[in-house]
PDB file of C-alpha atoms in Angstrom:
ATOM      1  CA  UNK R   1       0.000   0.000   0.000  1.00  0.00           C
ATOM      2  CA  UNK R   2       1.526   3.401  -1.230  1.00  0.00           C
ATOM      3  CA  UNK R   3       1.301   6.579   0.705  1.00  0.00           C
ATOM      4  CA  UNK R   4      -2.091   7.462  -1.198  1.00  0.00           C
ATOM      5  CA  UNK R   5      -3.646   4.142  -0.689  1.00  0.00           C
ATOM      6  CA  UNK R   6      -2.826   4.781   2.967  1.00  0.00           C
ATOM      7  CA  UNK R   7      -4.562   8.325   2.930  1.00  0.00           C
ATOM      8  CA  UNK R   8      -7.394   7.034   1.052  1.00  0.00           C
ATOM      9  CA  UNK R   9      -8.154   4.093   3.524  1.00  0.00           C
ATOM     10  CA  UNK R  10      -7.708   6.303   6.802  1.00  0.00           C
ATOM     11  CA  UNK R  11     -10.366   8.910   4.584  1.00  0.00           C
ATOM     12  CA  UNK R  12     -12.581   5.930   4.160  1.00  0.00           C
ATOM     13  CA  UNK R  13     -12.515   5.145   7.539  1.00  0.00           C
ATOM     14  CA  UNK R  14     -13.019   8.419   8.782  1.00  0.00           C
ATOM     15  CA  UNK R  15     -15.963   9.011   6.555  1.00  0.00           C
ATOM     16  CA  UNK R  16     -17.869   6.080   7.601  1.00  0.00           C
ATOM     17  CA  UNK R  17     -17.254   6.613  11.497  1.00  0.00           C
ATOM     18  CA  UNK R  18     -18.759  10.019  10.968  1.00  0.00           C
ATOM     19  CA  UNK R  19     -21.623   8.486   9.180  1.00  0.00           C
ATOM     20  CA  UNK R  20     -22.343   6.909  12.220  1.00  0.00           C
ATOM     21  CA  UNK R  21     -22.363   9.290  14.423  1.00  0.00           C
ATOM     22  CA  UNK R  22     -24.370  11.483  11.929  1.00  0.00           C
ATOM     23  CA  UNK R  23     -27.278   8.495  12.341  1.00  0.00           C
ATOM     24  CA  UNK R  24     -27.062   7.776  15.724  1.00  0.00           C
ATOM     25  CA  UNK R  25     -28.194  11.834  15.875  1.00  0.00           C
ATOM     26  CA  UNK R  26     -30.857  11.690  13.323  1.00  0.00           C
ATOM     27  CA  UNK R  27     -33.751  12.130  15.660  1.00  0.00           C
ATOM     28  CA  UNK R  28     -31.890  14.609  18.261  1.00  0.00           C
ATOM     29  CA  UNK R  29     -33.092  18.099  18.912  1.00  0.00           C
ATOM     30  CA  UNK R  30     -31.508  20.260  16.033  1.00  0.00           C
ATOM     31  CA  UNK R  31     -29.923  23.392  17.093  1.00  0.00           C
ATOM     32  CA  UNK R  32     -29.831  25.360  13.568  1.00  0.00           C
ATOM     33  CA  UNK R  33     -28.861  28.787  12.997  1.00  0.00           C
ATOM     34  CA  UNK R  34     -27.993  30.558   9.569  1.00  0.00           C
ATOM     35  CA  UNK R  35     -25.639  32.013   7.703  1.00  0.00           C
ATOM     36  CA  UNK R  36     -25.434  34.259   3.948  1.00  0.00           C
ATOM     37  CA  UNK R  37     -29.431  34.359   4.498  1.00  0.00           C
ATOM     38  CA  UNK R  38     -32.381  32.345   6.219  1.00  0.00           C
ATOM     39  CA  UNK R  39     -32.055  29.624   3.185  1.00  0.00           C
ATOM     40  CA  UNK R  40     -28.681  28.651   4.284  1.00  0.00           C
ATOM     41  CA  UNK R  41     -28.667  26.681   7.436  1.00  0.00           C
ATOM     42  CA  UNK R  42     -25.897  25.319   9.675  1.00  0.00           C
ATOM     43  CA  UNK R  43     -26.592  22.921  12.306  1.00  0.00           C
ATOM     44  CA  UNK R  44     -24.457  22.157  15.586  1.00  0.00           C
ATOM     45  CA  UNK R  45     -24.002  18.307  13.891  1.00  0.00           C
ATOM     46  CA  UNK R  46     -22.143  20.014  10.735  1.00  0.00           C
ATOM     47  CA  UNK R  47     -19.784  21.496  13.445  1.00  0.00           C
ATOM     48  CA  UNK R  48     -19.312  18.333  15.120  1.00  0.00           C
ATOM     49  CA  UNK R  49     -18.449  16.531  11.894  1.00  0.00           C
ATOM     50  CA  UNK R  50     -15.794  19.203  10.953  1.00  0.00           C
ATOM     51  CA  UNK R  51     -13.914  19.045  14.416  1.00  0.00           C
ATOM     52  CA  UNK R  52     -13.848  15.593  14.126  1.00  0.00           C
ATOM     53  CA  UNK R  53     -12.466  15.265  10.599  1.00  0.00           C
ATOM     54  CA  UNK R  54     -10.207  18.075  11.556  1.00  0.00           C
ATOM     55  CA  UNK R  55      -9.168  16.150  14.568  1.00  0.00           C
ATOM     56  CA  UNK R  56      -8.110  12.983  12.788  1.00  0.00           C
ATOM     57  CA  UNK R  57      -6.320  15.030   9.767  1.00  0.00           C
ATOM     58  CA  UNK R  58      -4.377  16.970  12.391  1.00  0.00           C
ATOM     59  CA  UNK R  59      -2.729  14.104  14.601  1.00  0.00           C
ATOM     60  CA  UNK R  60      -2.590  11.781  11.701  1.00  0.00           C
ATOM     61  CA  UNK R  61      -0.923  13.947   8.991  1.00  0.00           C
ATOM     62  CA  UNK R  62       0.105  17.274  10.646  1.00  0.00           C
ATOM     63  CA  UNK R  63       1.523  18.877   7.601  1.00  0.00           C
ATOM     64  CA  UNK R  64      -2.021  18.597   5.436  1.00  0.00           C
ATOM     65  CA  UNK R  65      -4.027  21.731   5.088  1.00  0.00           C
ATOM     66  CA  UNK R  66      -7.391  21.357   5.641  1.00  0.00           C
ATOM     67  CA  UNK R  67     -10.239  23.694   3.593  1.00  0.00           C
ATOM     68  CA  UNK R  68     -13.838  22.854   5.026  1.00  0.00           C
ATOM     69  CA  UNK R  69     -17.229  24.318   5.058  1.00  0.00           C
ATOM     70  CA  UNK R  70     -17.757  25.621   8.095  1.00  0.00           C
ATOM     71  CA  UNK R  71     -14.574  27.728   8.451  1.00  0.00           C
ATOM     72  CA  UNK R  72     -11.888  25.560   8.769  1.00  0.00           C
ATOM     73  CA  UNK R  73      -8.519  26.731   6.340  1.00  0.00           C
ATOM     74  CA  UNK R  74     -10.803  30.334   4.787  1.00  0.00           C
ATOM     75  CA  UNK R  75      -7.503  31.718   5.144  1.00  0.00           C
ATOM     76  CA  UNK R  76      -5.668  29.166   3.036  1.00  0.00           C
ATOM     77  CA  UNK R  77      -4.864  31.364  -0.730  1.00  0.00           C
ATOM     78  CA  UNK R  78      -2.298  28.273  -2.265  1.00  0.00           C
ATOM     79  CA  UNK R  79      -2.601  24.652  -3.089  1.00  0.00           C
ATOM     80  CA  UNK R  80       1.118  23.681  -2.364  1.00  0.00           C
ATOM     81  CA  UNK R  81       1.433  20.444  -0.512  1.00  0.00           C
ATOM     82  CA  UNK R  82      -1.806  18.016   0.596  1.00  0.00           C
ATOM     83  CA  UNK R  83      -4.916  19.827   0.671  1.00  0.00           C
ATOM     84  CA  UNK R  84      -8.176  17.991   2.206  1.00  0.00           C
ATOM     85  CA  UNK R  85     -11.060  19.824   0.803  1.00  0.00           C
ATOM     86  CA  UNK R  86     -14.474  19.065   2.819  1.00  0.00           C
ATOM     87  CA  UNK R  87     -17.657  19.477   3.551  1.00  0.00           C
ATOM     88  CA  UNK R  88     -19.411  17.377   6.922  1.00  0.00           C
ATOM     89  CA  UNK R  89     -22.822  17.688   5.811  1.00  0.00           C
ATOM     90  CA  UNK R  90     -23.980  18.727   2.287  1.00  0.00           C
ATOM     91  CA  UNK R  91     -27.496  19.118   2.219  1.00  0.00           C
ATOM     92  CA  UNK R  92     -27.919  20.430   5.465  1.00  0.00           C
ATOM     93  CA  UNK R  93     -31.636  21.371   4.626  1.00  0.00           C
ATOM     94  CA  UNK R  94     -31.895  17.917   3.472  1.00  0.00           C
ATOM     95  CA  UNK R  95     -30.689  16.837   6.776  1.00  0.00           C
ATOM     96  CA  UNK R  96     -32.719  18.748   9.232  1.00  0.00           C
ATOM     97  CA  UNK R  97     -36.113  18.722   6.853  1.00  0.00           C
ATOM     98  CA  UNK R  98     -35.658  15.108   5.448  1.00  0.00           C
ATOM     99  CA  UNK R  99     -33.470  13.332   6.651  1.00  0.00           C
ATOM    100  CA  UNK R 100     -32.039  11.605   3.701  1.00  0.00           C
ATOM    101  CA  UNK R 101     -30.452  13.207   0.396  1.00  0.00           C
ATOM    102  CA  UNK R 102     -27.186  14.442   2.209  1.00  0.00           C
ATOM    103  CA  UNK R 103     -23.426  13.325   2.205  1.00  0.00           C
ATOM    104  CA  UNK R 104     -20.175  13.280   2.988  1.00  0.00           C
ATOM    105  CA  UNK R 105     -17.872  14.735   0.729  1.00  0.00           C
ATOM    106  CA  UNK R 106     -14.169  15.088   0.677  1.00  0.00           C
ATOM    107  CA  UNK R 107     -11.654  15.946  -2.000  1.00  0.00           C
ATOM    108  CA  UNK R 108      -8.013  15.395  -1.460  1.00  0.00           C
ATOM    109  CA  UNK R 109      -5.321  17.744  -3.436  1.00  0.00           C
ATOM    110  CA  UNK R 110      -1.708  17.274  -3.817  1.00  0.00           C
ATOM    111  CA  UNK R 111      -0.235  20.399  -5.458  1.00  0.00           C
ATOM    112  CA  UNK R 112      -3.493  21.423  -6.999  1.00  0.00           C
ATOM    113  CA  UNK R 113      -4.169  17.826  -8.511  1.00  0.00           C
ATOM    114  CA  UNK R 114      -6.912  15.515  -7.874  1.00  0.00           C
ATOM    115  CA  UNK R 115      -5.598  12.907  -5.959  1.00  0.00           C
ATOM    116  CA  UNK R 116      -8.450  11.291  -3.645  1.00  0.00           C
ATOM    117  CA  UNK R 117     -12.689  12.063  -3.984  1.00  0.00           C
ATOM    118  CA  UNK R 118     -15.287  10.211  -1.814  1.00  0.00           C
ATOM    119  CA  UNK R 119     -18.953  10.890  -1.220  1.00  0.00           C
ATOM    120  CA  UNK R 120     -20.584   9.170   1.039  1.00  0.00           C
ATOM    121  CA  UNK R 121     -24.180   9.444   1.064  1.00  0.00           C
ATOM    122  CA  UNK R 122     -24.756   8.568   4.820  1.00  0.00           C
ATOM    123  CA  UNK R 123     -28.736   7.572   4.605  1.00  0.00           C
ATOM    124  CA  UNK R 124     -28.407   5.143   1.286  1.00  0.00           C
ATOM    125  CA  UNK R 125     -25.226   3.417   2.989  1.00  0.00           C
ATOM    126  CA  UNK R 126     -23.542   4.513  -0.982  1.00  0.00           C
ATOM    127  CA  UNK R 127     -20.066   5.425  -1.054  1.00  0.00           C
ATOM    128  CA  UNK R 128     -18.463   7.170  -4.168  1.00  0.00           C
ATOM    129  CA  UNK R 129     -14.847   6.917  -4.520  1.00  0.00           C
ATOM    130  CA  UNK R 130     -11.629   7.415  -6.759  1.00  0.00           C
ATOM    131  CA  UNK R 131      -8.027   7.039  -6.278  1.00  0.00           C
ATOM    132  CA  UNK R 132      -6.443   8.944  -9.220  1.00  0.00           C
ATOM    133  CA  UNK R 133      -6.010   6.690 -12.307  1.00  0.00           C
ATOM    134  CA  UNK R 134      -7.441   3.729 -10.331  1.00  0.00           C
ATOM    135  CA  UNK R 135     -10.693   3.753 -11.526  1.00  0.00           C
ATOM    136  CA  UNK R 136     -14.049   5.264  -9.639  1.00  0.00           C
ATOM    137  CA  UNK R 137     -16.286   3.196  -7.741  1.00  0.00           C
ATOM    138  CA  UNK R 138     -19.678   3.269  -6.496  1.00  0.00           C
ATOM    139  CA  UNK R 139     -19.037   0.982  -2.976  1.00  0.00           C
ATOM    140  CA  UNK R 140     -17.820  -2.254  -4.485  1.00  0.00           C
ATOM    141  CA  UNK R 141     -18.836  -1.804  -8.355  1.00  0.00           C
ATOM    142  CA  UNK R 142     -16.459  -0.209 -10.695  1.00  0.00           C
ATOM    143  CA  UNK R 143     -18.432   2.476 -12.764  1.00  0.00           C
ATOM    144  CA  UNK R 144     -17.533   2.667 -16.150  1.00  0.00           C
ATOM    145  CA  UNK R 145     -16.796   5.525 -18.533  1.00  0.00           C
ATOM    146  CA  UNK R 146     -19.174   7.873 -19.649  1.00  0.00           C
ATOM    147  CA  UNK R 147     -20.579   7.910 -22.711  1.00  0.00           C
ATOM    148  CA  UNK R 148     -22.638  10.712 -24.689  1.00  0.00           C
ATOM    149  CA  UNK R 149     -26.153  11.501 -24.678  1.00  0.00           C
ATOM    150  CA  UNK R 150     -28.349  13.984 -26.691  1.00  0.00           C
ATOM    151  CA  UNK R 151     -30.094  16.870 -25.103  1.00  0.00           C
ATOM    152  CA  UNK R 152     -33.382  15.514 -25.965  1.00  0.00           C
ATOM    153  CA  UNK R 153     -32.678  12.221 -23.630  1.00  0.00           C
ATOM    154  CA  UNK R 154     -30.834  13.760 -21.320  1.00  0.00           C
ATOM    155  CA  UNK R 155     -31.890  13.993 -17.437  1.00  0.00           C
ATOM    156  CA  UNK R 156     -30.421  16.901 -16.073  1.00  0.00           C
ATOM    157  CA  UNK R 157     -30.213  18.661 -12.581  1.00  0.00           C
ATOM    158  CA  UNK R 158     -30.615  22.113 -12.684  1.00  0.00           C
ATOM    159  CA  UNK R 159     -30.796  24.577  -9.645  1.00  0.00           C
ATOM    160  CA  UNK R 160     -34.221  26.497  -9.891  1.00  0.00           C
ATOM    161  CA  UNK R 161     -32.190  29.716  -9.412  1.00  0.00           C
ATOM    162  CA  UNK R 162     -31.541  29.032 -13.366  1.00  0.00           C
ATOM    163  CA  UNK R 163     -35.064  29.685 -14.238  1.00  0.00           C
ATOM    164  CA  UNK R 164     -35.397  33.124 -12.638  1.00  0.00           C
ATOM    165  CA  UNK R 165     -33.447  36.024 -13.628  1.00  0.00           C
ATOM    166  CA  UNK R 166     -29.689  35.661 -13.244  1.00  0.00           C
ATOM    167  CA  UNK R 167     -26.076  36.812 -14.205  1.00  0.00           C
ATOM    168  CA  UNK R 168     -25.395  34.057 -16.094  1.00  0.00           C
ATOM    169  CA  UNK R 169     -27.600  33.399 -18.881  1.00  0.00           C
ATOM    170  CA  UNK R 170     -31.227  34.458 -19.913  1.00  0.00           C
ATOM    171  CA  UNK R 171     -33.617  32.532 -18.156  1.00  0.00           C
ATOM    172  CA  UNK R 172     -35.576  32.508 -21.681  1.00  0.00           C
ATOM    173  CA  UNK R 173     -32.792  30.136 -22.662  1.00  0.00           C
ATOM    174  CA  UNK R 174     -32.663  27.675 -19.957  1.00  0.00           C
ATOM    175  CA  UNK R 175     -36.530  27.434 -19.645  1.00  0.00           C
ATOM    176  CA  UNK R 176     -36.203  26.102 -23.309  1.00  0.00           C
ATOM    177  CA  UNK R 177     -33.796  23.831 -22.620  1.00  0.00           C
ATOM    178  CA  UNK R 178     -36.146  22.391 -19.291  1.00  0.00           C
ATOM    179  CA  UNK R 179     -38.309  21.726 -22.020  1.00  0.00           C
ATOM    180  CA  UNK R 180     -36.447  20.095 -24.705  1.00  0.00           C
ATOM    181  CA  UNK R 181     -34.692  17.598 -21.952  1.00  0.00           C
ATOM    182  CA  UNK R 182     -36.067  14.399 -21.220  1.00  0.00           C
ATOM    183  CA  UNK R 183     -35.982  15.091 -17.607  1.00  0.00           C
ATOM    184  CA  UNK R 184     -35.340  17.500 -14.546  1.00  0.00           C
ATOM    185  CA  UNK R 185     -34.139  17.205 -11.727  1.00  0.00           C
ATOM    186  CA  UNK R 186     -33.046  18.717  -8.236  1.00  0.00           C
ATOM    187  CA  UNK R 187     -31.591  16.835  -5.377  1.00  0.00           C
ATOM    188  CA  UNK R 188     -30.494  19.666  -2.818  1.00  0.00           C
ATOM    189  CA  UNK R 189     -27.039  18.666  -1.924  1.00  0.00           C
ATOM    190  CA  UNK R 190     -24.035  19.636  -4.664  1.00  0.00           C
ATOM    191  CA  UNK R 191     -22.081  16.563  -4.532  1.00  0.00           C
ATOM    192  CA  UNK R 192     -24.686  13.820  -4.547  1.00  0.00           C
ATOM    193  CA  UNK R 193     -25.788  15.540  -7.539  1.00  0.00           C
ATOM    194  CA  UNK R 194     -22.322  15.162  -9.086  1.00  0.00           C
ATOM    195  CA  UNK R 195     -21.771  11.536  -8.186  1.00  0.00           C
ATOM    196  CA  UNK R 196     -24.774  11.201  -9.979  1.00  0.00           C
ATOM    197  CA  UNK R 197     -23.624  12.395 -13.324  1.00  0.00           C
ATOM    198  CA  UNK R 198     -20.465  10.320 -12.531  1.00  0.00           C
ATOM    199  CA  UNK R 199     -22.458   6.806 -11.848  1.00  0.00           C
ATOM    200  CA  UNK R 200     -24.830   7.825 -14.901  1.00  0.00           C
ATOM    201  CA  UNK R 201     -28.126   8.790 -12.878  1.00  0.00           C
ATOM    202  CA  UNK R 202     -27.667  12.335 -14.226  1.00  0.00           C
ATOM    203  CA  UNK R 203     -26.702  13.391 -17.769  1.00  0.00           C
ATOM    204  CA  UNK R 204     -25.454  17.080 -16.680  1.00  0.00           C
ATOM    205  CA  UNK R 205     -25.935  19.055 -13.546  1.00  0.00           C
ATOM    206  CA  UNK R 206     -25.882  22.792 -13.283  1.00  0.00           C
ATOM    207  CA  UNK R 207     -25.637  25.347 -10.519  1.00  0.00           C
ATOM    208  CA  UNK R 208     -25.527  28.817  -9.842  1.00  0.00           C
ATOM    209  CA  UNK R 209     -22.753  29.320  -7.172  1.00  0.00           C
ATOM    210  CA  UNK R 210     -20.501  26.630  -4.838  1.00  0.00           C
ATOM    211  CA  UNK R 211     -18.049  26.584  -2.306  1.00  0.00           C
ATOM    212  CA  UNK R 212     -14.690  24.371  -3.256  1.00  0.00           C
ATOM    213  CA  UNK R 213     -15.863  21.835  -0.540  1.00  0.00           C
ATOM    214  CA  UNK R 214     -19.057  21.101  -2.387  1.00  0.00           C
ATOM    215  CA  UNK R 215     -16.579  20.150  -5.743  1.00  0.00           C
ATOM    216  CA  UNK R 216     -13.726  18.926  -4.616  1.00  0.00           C
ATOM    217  CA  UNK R 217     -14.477  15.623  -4.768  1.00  0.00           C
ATOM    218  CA  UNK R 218     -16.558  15.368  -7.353  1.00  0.00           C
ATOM    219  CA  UNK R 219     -13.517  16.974  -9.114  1.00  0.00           C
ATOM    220  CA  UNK R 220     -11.541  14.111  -9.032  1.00  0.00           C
ATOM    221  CA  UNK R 221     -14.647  11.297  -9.291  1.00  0.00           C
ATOM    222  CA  UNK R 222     -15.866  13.130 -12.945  1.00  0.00           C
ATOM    223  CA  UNK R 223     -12.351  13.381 -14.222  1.00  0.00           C
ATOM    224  CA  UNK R 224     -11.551   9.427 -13.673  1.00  0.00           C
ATOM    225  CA  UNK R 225     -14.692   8.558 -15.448  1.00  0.00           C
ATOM    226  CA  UNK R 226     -14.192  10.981 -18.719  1.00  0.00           C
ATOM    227  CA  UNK R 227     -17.090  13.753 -17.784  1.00  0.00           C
ATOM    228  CA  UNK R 228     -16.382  17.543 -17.911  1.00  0.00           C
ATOM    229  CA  UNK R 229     -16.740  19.640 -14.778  1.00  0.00           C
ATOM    230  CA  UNK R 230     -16.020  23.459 -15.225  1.00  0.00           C
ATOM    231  CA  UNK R 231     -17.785  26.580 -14.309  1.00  0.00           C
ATOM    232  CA  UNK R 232     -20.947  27.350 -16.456  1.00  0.00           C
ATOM    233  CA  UNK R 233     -19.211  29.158 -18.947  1.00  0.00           C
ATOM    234  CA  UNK R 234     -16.863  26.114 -19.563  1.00  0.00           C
ATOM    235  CA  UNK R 235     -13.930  27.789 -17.987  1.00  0.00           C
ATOM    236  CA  UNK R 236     -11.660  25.978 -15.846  1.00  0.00           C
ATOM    237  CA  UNK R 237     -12.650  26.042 -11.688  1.00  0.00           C
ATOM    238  CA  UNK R 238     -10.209  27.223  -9.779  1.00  0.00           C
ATOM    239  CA  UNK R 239     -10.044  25.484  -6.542  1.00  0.00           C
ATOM    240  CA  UNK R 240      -9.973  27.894  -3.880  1.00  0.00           C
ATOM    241  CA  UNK R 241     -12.764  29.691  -5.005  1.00  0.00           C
ATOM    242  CA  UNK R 242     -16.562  29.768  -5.363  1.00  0.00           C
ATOM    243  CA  UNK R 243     -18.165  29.097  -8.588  1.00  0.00           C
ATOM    244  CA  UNK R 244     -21.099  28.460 -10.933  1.00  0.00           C
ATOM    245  CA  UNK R 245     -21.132  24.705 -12.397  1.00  0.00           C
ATOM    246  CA  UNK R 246     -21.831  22.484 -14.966  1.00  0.00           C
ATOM    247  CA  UNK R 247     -21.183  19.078 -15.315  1.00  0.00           C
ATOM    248  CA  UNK R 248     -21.803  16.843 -18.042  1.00  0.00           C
ATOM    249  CA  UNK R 249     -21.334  14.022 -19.919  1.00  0.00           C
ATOM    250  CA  UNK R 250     -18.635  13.737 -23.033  1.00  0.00           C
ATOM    251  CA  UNK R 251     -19.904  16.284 -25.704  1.00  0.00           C
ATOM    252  CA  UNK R 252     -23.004  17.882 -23.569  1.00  0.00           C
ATOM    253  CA  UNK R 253     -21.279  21.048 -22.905  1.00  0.00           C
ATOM    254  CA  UNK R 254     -20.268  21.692 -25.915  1.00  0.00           C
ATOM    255  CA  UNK R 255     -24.226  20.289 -27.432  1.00  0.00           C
ATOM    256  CA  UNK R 256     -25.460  22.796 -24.993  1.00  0.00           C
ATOM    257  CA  UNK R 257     -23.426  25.928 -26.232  1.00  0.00           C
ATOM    258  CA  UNK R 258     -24.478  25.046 -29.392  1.00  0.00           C
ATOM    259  CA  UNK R 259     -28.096  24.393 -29.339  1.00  0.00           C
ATOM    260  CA  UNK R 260     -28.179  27.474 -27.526  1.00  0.00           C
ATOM    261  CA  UNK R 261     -25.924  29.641 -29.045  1.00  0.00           C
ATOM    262  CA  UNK R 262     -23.677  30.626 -26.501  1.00  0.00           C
ATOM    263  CA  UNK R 263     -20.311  30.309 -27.181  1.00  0.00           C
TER     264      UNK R 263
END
């Protein structure tokens, strides 16, 4: 076992035990509070989760940098060296209203590459992972490369915030292209949404604005399996800041920009 085999199996590990402890507290009293605006909710369990990620990263590799969600590594303005990107809960409304539809999600980053995804989607006991160039997996299963799809068959998450009026394109345009798809969807939590694409569930996926932590890992997982993940303009993410999204399938970006005459 190499160094990243070693850092991917203590990940694993780590992301499982918090699973746990994230079910064990399913039915507890939520204390919730907010934070850019009343939609975007924080509970005292996505705290926990961080501090305990943050705990194991710290006495077990004390050189990593860690970038998470709830403030952990804000400061951090480089990708030299090992980067853990994460997130404890995405989905958080999900989580407190639900119950189910939420995940794990961490990215791992050695000098700004893609080393190590996984998202764990605690409820549905389904684990997406990828070791660079080692293949991506959905728990035990292999998935294979993507292949392409046209717009008219494709199923396609798209945050609603597309269909109002927006910086990034008219919302003319995307209500046409709601109705030429086969299928829309919207899951609520960033990273599921990605795996998705990745295992084939989803065609594309779309979204206004991200952190890195809701990504990162879905970074790595799209790139093993020959998708495209960039911001919704098709430039390149950069990985210390927020973003818009697409992901797609082989050739859907480039069908999209086509169809609908935007690039």
């Amino acid at each position: 076992m190499n160094d990243l085999e070693k850092i991917f199996a203590n990940a694993k590990a780590w992301i499982l035990e918090a699973g746990e402890m994230i079910k064990d507290s399913l039915h507890d009293e939520r204390k919730i509070s907010t934070k850019a605006d009343d939609k975007d909710l924080v509970t005292e369990m996505d705290q926990t989760i961080e501090a305990y990620f943050i705990e194991k990263i710290k006495k077990t590799y004390p050189t990593h940098l860690i970038l998470a969600e709830e403030g952990h590594g804000h400061h951090i303005t480089n990708t030299t060296g090992t980067l853990w990107m994460i997130d404890p809960i995405d989905g958080t409304t999900n989580f407190i209203h639900q119950k189910r539809n939420f995940a794990i999600s961490i990215g791992i980053f050695v000098d700004g590459i893609g080393k190590i995804g996984l998202i764990y989607d605690v409820i549905s006991d389904e684990m997406f992972h990828v070791i660079q160039g080692q293949g991506a997996f959905l728990n035990d299963t292999k998935l294979p490369k993507l292949t392409e799809v046209p717009i008219s068959e494709a199923v396609v998450a798209v945050n609603t915030g597309f269909l109002r009026d927006n910086q990034l394109i008219g919302k003319e345009v995307m209500q046409q292209f709601t109705a030429d798809v086969r299928g829309t969807r919207a899951l609520g939590a960033a990273s599921l949404q990605i795996a998705y694409v990745a295992c084939g569930r989803f065609d594309a996926y779309m979204s206004m604005q991200l952190g890195p932590w809701d990504f990162a890992a879905g970074l790595v997982l799209i790139a093993e399996v020959g998708g495209e993940i960039t911001r919704f303009c098709g430039e390149d993410l950069k990985l210390l800041e927020k973003s818009s999204l697409f992901v797609s399938k082989p050739g859907f970006h480039q069908a999209f920009y086509k169809s609908y005459q935007l690039n």
